[in-house]
Short mmCIF file of C-alpha atoms in Angstrom, two decimals:
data_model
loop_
_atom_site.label_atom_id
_atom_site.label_comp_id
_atom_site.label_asym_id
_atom_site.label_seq_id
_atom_site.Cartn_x
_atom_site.Cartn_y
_atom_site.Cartn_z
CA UNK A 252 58.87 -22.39 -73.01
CA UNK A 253 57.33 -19.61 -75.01
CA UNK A 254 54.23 -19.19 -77.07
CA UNK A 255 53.80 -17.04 -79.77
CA UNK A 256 50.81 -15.51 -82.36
CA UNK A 257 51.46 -15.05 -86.08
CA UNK A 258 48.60 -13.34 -88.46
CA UNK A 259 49.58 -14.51 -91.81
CA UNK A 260 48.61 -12.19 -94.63
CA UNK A 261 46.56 -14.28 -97.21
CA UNK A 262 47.47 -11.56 -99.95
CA UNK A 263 50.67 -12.68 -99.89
CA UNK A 264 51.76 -15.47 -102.53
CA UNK A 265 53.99 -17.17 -99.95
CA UNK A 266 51.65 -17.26 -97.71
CA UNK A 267 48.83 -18.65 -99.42
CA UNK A 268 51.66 -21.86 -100.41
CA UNK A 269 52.40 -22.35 -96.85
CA UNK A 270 49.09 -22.30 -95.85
CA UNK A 271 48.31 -25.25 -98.42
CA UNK A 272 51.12 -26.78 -97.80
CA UNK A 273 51.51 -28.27 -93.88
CA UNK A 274 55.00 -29.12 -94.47
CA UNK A 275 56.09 -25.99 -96.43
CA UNK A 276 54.60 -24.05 -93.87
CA UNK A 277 56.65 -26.34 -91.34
CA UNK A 278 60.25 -25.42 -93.32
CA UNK A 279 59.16 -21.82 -93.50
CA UNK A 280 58.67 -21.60 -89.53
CA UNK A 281 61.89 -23.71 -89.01
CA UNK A 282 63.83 -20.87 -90.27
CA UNK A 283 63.32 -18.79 -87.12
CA UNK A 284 65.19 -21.06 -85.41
CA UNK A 285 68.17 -21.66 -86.87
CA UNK A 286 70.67 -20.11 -89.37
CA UNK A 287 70.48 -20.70 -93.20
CA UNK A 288 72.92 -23.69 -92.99
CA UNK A 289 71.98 -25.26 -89.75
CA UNK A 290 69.33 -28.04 -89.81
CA UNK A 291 66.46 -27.00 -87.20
CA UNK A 292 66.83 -28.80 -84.22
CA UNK A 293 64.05 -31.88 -83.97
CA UNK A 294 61.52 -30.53 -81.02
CA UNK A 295 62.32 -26.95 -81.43
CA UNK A 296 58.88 -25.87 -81.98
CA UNK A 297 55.04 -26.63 -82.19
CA UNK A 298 52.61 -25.31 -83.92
CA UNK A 299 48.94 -25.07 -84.73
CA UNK A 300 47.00 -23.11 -87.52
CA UNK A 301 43.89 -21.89 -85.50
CA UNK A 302 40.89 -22.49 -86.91
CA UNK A 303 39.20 -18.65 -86.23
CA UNK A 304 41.04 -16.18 -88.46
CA UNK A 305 41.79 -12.48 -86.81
CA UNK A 306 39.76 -9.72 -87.02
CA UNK A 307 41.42 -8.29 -89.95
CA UNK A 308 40.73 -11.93 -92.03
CA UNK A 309 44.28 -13.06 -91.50
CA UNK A 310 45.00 -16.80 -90.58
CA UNK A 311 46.41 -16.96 -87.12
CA UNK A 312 49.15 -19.55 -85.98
CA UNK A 313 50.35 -20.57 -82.39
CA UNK A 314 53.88 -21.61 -82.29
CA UNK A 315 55.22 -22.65 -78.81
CA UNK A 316 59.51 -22.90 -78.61
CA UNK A 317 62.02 -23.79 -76.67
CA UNK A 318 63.84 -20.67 -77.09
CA UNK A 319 62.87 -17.12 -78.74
CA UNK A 320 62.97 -17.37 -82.01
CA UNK A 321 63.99 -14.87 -84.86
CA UNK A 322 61.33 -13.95 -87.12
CA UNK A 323 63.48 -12.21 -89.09
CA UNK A 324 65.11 -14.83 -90.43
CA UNK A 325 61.80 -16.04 -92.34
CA UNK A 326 62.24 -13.06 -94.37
CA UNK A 327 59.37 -13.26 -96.88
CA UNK A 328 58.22 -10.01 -97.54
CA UNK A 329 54.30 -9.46 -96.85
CA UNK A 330 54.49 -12.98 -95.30
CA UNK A 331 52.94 -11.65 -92.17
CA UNK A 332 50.27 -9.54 -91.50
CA UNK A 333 51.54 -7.44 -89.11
CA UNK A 334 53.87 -8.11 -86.14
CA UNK A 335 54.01 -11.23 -84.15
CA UNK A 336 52.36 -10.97 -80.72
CA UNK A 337 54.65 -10.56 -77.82
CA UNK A 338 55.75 -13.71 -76.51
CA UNK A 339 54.01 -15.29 -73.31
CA UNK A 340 56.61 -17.50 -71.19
CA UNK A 341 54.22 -20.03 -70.36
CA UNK A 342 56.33 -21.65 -67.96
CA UNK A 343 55.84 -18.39 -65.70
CA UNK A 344 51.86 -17.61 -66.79
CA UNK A 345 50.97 -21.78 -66.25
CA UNK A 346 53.37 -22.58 -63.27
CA UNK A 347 54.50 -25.26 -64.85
CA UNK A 348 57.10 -25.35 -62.35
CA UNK A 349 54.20 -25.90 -59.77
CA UNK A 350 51.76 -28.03 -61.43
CA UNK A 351 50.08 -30.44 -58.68
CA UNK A 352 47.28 -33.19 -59.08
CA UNK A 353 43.79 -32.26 -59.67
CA UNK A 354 44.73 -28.61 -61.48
CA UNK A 355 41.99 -28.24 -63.88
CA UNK A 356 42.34 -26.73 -67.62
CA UNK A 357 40.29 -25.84 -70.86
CA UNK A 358 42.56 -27.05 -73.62
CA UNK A 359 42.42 -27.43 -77.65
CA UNK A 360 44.49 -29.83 -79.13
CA UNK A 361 44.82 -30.90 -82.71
CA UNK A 362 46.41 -34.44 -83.31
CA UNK A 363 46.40 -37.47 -85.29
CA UNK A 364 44.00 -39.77 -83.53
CA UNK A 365 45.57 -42.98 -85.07
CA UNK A 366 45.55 -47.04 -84.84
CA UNK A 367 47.85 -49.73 -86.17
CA UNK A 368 46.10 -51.63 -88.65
CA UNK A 369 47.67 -54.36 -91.01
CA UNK A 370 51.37 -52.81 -90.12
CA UNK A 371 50.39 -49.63 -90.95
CA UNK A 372 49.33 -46.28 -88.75
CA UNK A 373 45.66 -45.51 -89.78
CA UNK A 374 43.63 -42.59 -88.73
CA UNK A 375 40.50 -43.33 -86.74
CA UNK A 376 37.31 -41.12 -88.41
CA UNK A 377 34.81 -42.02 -86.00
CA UNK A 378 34.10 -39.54 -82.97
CA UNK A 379 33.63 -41.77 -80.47
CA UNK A 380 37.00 -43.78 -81.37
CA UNK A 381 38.50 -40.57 -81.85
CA UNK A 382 37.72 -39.25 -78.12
CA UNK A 383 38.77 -42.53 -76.88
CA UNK A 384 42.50 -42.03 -78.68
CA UNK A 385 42.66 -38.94 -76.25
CA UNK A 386 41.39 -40.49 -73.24
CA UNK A 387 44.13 -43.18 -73.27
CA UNK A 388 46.59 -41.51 -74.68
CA UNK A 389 45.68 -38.86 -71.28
CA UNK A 390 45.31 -41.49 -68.75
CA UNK A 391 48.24 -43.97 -70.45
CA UNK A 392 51.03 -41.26 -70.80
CA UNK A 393 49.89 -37.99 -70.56
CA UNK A 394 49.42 -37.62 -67.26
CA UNK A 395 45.83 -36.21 -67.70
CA UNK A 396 42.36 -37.46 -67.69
CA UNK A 397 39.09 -35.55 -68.92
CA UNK A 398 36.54 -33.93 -66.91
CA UNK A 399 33.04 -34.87 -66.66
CA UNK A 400 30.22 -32.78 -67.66
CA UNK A 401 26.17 -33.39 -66.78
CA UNK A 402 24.00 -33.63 -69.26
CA UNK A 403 20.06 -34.07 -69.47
CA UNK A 404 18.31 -36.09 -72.16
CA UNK A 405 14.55 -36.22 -72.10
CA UNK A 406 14.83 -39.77 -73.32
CA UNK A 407 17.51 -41.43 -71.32
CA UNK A 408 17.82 -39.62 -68.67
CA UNK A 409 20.93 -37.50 -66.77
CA UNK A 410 23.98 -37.99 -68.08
CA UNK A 411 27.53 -37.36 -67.67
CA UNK A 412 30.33 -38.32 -70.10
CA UNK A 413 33.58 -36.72 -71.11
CA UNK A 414 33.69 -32.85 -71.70
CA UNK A 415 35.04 -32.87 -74.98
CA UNK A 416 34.46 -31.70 -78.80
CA UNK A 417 36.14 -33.24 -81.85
CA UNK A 418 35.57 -30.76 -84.86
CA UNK A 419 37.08 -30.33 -88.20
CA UNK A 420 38.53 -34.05 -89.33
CA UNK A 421 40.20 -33.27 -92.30
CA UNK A 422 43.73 -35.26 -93.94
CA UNK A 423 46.56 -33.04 -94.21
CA UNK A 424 49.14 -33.44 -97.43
CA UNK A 425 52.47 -32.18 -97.56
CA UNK A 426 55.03 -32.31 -100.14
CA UNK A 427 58.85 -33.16 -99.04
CA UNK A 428 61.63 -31.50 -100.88
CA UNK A 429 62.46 -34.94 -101.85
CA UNK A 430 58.93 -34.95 -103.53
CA UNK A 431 57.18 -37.42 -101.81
CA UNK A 432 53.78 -36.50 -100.54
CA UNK A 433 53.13 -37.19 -96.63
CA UNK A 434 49.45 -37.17 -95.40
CA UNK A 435 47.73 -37.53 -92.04
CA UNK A 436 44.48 -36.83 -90.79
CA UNK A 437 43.64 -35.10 -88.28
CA UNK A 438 40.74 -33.94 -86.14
CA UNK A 439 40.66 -30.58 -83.55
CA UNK A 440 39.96 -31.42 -79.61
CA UNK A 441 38.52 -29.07 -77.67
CA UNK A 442 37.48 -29.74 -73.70
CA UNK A 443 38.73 -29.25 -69.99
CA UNK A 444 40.78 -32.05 -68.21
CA UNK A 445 42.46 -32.39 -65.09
CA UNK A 446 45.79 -33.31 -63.55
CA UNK A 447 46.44 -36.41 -62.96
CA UNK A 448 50.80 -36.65 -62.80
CA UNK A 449 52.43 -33.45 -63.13
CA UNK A 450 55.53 -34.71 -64.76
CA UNK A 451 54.01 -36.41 -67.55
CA UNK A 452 51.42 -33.24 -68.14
CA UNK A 453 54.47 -30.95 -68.60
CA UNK A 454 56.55 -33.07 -70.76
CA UNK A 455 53.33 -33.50 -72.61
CA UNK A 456 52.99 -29.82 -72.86
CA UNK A 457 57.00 -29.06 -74.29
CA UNK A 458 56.81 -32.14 -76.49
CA UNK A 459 53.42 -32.29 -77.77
CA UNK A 460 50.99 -35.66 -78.34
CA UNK A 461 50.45 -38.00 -80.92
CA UNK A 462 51.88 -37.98 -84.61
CA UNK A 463 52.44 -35.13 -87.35
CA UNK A 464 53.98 -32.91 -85.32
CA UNK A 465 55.97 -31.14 -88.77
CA UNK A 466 52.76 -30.58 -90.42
CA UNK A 467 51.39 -28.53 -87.34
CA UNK A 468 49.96 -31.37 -84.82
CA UNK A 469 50.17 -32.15 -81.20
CA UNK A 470 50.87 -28.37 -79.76
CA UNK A 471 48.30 -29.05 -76.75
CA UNK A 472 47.42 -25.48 -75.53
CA UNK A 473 45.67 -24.80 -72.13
CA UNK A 474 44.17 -22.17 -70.25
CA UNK A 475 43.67 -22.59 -66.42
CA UNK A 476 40.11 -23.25 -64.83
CA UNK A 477 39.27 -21.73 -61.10
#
């Protein structure tokens, strides 16, 4: 399992529709892993457009693959900044192969904190329902649960409740080649949890949580804690 950094170059034409465009951006991606006239594979990639551009202004993206991918394929001239960032194989930089109950980890996540309402998937705008989404969806089948953090209010008290942020809800739209238009929302998680069942944590690592995945949700990226 790899991750890789692209710095997208926001003179570039192409790059400014991709970056509008979720899904377009998706397609564009999908073309460094497989030739011209081969269908991407379904789970071949995540990715996530960071919210913090580089220090040159250019939008950065975190794609995580199965296998190494061939940027060249993409080939849209000026598309990228610069060159992509040398690869990290996260399976040897995590351990993955060594995970083990009660690891801790800072991670950012950006999903599609969603209900079923009336038959249909709806997303859920408020904060606190949104944080509860990832808490189940952690302890339920994700093999993860959030860590606690003290806190001191001079009205109520200590405190301690889930270390986590959610930033940035916004709905993402997409057009299909077929022309319909997909949209999703979809709010940015940021926060430290902790190992719960090692199996489920990695397959939720290569496969990503939640809905959206083709227009860039569910690539859950961690860091380890001491």
């Amino acid at each position: 399992m790899f991750l890789h950094r692209l710095h997208l170059n926001l003179r570039s034409k192409e790059a400014r529709r991709d970056l509008a465009d979720p899904y377009q951006l998706h397609a564009t991606l999908s073309r460094a892993f497989s030739p011209a006239d081969v269908p991407c594979p379904p789970g071949a990639f995540l990715w996530r457009l960071e919210p913090e551009t580089d220090t040159s202004g250019a939008a950065r993206i975190l794609v995580q693959s199965r296998e190494l991918p061939e940027w060249d394929r993409i080939a849209l001239k000026d598309w990228l900044e610069r060159a992509p960032d040398p690869a990290v194989d996260l399976r040897n930089r995590l351990g993955l192969d060594h995970l083990h109950v009660g690891q801790h980890f800072r991670f950012r996540l950006r999903a599609n904190p969603s209900a079923i309402k009336a038959g249909r998937r709806v997303g859920l705008l408020k904060p606190e329902d949104q944080e509860a989404w990832l808490i189940r969806k952690g302890q339920d089948q994700h093999g993860f649960e959030l860590l606690h953090q003290d806190s001191v209010d001079f009205f109520d008290g200590a405190d301690s409740r889930p270390d986590i942020r959610t930033s940035q809800p916004q709905t993402l739209r997409g057009r299909q080649v077929s022309g319909n238009t997909i949209q999703i929302f979809s709010a940015l998680f940021d926060g430290t949890l902790q190992v719960t069942h090692p199996d489920a944590f990695r397959d939720a690592l290569a496969r990503g949580i939640g809905h959206g995945k083709a227009l860039g949700l569910g690539l859950l990226s961690v860091v380890p804690l001491p």
